mmCIF file of C-alpha atoms and ligand atoms in Angstrom:
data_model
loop_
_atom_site.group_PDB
_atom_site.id
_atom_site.type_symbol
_atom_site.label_atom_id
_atom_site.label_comp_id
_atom_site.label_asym_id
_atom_site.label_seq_id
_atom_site.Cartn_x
_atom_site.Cartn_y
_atom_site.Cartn_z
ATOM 1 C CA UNK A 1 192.536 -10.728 104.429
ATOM 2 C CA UNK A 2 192.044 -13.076 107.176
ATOM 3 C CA UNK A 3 190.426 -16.290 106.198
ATOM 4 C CA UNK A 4 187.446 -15.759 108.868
ATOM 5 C CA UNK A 5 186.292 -12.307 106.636
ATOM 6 C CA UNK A 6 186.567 -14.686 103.625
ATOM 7 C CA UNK A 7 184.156 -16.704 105.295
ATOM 8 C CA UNK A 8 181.889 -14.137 105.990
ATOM 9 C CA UNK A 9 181.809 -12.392 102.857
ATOM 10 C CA UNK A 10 180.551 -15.500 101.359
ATOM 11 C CA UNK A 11 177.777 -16.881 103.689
ATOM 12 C CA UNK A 12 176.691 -13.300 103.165
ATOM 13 C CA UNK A 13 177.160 -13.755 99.410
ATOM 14 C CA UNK A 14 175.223 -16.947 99.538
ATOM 15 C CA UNK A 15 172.180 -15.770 101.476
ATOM 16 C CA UNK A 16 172.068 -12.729 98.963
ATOM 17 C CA UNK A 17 171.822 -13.290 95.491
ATOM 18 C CA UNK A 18 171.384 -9.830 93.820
ATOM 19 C CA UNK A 19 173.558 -6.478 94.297
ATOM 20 C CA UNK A 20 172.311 -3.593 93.378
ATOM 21 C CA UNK A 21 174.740 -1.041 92.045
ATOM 22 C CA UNK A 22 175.115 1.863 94.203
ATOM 23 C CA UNK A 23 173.315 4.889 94.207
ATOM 24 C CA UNK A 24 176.712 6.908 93.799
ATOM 25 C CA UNK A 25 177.213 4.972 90.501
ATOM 26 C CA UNK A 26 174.008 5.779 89.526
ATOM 27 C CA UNK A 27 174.228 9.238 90.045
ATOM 28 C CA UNK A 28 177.680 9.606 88.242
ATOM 29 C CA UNK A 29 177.221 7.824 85.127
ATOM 30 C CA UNK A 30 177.822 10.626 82.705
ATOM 31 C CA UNK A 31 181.276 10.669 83.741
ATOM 32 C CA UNK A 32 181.911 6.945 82.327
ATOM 33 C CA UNK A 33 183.313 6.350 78.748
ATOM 34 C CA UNK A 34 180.840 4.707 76.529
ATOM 35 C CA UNK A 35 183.114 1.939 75.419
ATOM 36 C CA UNK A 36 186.852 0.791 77.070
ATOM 37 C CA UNK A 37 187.555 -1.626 79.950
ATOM 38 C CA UNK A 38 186.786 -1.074 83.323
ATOM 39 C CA UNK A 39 188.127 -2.979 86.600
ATOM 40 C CA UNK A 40 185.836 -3.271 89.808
ATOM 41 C CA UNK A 41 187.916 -3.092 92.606
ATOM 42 C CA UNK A 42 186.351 -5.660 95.708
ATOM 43 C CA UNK A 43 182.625 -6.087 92.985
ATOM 44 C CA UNK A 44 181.126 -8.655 95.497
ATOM 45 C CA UNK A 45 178.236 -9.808 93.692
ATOM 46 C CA UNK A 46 178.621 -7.783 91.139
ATOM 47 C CA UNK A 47 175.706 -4.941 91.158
ATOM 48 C CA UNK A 48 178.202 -1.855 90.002
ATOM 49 C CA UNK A 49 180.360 -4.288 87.570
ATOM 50 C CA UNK A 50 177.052 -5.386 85.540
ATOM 51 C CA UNK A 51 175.786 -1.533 85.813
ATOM 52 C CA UNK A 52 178.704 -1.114 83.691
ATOM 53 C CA UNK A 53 178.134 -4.041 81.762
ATOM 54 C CA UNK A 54 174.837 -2.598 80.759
ATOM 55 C CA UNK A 55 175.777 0.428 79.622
ATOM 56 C CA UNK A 56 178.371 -1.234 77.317
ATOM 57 C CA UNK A 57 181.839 -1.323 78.934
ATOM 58 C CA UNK A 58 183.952 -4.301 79.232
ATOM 59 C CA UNK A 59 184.414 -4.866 82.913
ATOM 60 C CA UNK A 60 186.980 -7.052 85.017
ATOM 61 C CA UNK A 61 185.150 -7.924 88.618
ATOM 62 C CA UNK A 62 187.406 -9.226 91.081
ATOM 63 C CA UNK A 63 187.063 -10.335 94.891
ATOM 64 C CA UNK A 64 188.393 -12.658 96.948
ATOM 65 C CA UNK A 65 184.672 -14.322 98.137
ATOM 66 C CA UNK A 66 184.569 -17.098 95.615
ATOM 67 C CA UNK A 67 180.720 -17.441 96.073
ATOM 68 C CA UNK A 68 180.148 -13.438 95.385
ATOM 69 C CA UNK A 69 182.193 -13.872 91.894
ATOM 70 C CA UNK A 70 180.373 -16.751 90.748
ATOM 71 C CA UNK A 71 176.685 -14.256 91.598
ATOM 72 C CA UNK A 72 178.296 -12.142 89.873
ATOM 73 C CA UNK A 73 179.292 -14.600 86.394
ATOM 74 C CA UNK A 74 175.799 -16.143 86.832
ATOM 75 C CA UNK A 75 174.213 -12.799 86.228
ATOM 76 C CA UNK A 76 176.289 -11.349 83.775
ATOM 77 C CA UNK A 77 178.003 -13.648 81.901
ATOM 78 C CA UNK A 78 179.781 -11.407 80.046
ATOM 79 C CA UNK A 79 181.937 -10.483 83.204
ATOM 80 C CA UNK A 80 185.578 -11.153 83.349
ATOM 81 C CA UNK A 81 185.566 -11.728 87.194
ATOM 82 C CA UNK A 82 188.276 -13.344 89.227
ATOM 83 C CA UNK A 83 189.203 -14.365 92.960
ATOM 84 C CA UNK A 84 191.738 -12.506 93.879
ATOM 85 C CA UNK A 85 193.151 -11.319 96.935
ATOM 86 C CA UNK A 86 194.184 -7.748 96.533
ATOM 87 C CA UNK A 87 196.881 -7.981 98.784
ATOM 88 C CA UNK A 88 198.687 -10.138 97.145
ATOM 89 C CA UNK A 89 198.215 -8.577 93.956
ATOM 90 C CA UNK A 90 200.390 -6.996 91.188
ATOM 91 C CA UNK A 91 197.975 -4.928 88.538
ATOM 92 C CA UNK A 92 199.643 -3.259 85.437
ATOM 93 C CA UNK A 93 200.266 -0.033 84.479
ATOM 94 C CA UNK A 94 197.905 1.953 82.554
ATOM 95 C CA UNK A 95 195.414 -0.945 81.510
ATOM 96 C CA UNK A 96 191.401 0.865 82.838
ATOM 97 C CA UNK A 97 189.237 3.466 81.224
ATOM 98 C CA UNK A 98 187.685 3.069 84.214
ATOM 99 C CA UNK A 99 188.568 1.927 87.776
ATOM 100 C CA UNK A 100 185.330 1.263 90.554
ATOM 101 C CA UNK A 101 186.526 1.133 93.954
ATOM 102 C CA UNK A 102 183.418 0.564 96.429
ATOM 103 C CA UNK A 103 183.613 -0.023 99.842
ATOM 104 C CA UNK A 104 186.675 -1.461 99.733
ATOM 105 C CA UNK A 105 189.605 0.440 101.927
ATOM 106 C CA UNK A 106 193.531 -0.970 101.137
ATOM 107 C CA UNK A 107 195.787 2.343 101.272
ATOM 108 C CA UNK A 108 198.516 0.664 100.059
ATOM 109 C CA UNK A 109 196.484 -0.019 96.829
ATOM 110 C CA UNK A 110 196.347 3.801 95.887
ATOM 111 C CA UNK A 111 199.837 3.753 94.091
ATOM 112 C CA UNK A 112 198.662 0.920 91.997
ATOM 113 C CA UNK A 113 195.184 2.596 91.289
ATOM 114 C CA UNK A 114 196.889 5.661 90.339
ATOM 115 C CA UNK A 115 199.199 3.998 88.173
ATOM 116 C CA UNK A 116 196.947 1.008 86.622
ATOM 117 C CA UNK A 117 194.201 3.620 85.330
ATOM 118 C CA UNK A 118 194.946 5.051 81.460
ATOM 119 C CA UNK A 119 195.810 8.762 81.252
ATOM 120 C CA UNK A 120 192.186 10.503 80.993
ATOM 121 C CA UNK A 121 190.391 7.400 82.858
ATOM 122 C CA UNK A 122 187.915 7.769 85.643
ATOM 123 C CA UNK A 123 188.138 6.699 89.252
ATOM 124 C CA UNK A 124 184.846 6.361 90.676
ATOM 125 C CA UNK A 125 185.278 5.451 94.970
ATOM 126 C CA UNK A 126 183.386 5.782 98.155
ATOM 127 C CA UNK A 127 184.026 3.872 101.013
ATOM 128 C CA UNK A 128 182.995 4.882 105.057
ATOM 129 C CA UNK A 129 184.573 7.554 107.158
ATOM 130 C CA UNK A 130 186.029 7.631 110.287
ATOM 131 C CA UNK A 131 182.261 9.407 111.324
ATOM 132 C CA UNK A 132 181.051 6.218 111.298
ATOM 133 C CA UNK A 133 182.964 5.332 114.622
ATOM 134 C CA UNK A 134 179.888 7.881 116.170
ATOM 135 C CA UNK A 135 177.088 4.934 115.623
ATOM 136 C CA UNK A 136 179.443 2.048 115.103
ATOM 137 C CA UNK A 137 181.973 2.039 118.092
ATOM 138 C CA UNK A 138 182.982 -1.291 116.794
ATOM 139 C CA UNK A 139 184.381 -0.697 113.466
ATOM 140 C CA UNK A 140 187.584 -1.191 113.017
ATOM 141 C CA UNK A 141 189.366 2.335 112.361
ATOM 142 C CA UNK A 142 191.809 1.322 110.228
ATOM 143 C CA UNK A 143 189.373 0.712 107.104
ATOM 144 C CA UNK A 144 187.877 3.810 107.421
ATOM 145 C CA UNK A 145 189.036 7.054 105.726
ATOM 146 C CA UNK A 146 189.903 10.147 108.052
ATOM 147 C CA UNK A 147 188.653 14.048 106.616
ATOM 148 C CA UNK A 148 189.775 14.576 103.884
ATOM 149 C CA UNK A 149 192.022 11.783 102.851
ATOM 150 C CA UNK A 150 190.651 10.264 99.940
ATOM 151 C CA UNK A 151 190.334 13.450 97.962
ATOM 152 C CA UNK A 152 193.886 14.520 99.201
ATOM 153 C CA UNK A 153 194.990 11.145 98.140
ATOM 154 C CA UNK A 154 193.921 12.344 94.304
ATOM 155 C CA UNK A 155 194.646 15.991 94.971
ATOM 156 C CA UNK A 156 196.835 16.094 91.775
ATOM 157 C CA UNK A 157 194.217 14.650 89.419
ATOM 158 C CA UNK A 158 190.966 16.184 88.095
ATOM 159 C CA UNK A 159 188.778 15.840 91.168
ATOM 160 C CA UNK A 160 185.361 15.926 89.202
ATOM 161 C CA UNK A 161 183.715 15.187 92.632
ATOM 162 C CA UNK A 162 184.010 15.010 96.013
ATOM 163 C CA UNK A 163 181.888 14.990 99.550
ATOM 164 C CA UNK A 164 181.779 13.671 103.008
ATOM 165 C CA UNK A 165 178.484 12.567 103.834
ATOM 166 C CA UNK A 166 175.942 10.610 105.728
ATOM 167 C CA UNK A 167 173.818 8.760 103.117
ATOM 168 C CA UNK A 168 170.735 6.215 103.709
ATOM 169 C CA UNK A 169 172.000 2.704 101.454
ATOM 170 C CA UNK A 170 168.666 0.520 101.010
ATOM 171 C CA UNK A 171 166.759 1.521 104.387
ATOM 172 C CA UNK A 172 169.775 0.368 106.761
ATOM 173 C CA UNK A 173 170.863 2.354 109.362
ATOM 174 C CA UNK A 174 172.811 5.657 107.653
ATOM 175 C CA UNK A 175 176.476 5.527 106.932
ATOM 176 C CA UNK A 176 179.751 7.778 106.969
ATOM 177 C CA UNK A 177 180.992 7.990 103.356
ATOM 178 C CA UNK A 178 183.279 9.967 101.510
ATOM 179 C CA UNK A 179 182.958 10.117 97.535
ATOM 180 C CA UNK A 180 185.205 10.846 94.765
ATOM 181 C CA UNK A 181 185.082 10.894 91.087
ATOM 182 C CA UNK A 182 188.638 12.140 89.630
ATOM 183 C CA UNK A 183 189.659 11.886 86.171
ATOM 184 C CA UNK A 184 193.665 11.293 85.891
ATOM 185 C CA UNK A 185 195.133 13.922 83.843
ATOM 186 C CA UNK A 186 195.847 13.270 79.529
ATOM 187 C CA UNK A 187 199.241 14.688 79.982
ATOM 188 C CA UNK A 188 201.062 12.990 82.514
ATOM 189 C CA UNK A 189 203.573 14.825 84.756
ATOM 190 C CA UNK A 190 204.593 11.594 86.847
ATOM 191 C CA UNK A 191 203.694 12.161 90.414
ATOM 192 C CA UNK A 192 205.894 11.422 92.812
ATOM 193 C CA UNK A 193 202.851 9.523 94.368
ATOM 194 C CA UNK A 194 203.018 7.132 90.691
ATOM 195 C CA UNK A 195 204.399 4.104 91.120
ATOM 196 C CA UNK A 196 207.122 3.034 88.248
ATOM 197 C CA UNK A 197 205.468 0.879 85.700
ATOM 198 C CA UNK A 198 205.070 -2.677 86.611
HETATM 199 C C1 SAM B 201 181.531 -4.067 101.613
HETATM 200 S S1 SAM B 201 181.848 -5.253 100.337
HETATM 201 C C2 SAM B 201 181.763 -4.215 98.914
HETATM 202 C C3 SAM B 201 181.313 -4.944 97.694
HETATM 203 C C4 SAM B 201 181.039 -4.046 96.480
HETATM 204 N N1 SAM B 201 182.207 -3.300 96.073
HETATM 205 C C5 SAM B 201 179.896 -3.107 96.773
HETATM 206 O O1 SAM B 201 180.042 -1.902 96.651
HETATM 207 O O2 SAM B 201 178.833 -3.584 97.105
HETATM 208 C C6 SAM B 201 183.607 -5.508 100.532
HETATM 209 C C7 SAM B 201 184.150 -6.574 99.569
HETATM 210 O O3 SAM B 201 185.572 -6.607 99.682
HETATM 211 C C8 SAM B 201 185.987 -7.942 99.480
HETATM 212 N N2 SAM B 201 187.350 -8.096 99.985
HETATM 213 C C9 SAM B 201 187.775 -7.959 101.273
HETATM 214 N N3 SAM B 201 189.106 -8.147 101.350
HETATM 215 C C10 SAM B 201 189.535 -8.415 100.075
HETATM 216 C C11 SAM B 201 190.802 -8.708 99.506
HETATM 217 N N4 SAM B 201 191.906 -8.760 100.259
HETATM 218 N N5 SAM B 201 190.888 -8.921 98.176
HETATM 219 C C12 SAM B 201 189.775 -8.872 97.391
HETATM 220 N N6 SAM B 201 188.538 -8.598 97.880
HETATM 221 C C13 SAM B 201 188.416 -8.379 99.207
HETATM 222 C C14 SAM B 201 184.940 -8.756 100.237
HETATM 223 O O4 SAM B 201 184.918 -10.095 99.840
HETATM 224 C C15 SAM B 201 183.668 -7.984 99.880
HETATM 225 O O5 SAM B 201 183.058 -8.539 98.724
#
């Protein structure tokens, strides 16, 4: 991440207080674990790592806009939350009950999410499609997902949930999205998409 997007995550951070969580969270819930630790991916301010807070999971926030981690400590102080930048990051194997992944699109993460979640955890991810390109010329293609890819991406798991969709978030102008929830399977078969334990 270049130090210019660090910078503008947190003047946006700053001028923001309060994240919501989102909607597909919301909507999902009954697939999360009452109890067990769960790691949001890129939590900004925090909105879907305290949603999980509240309904009684331990929950690791991390994301590399200092000012968006401390929102999201503030709020809940019951947060583990870190800066980190995830591309510099090594994550352990087999450590969530429960991974979030929100707007937030590294490929070269996937391995580690695959590998870093428990046997029988949930993945819970949505991030923007290539679609979007049809009202936002200026996005940048590379962080947005083409048909299909995210759900062949967890092909091999228990894909509880998935669409491609244009959704309304908070009255702004509609976005592109695609939306999985997939549970990794109890008995593991290694994939040949698993990374080796770290
Ligand atoms: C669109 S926001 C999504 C925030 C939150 N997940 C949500 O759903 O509202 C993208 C987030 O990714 C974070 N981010 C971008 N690059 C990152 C990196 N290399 N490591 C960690 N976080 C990063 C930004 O700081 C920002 O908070």
């Amino acid at each position: 991440m270049s130090s210019a997007d660090a910078i503008k995550w947190n003047e946006r951070y700053r001028s923001n207080a309060f994240q919501s969580p989102r909607e597909f969270l919301i909507e999902q819930a009954s697939h999360l674990p009452q109890h067990g630790v769960a790691l949001d991916i890129a939590m900004g301010a925090g909105g879907n790592a305290g949603f999980l807070i509240d309904r009684g999971l331990r929950v690791i926030g991390v994301d590399v806009a200092e000012v968006g981690v401390r929102r999201a400590r503030q709020r809940w102080p019951q947060i583990d939350a870190a800066v980190i930048d995830l591309e510099r990051y090594r994550w352990p194997a087999c450590a969530f009950d429960v991974i979030l992944n929100f707007y937030y699109c590294q490929r070269d993460l996937w391995p580690q999410l695959r590998s870093m979640l428990k046997p029988g955890g949930v993945l819970i991810f949505e991030t923007l499609t290539r679609d979007m390109l049809q009202t936002r010329p200026d996005y940048n293609p590379d962080y947005l997902l083409t048909p299909d890819e995210l759900r062949c991406a967890f092909a091999d798991w228990d894909v509880l949930v998935y669409r491609e969709d244009w959704i309304d978030i908070g009255g702004h102008w509609p976005r592109a999205v695609a939306s999985l929830v997939a549970r990794r399977p109890s008995t593991t078969l290694r994939s040949a998409q698993d990374e080796p334990a770290a």
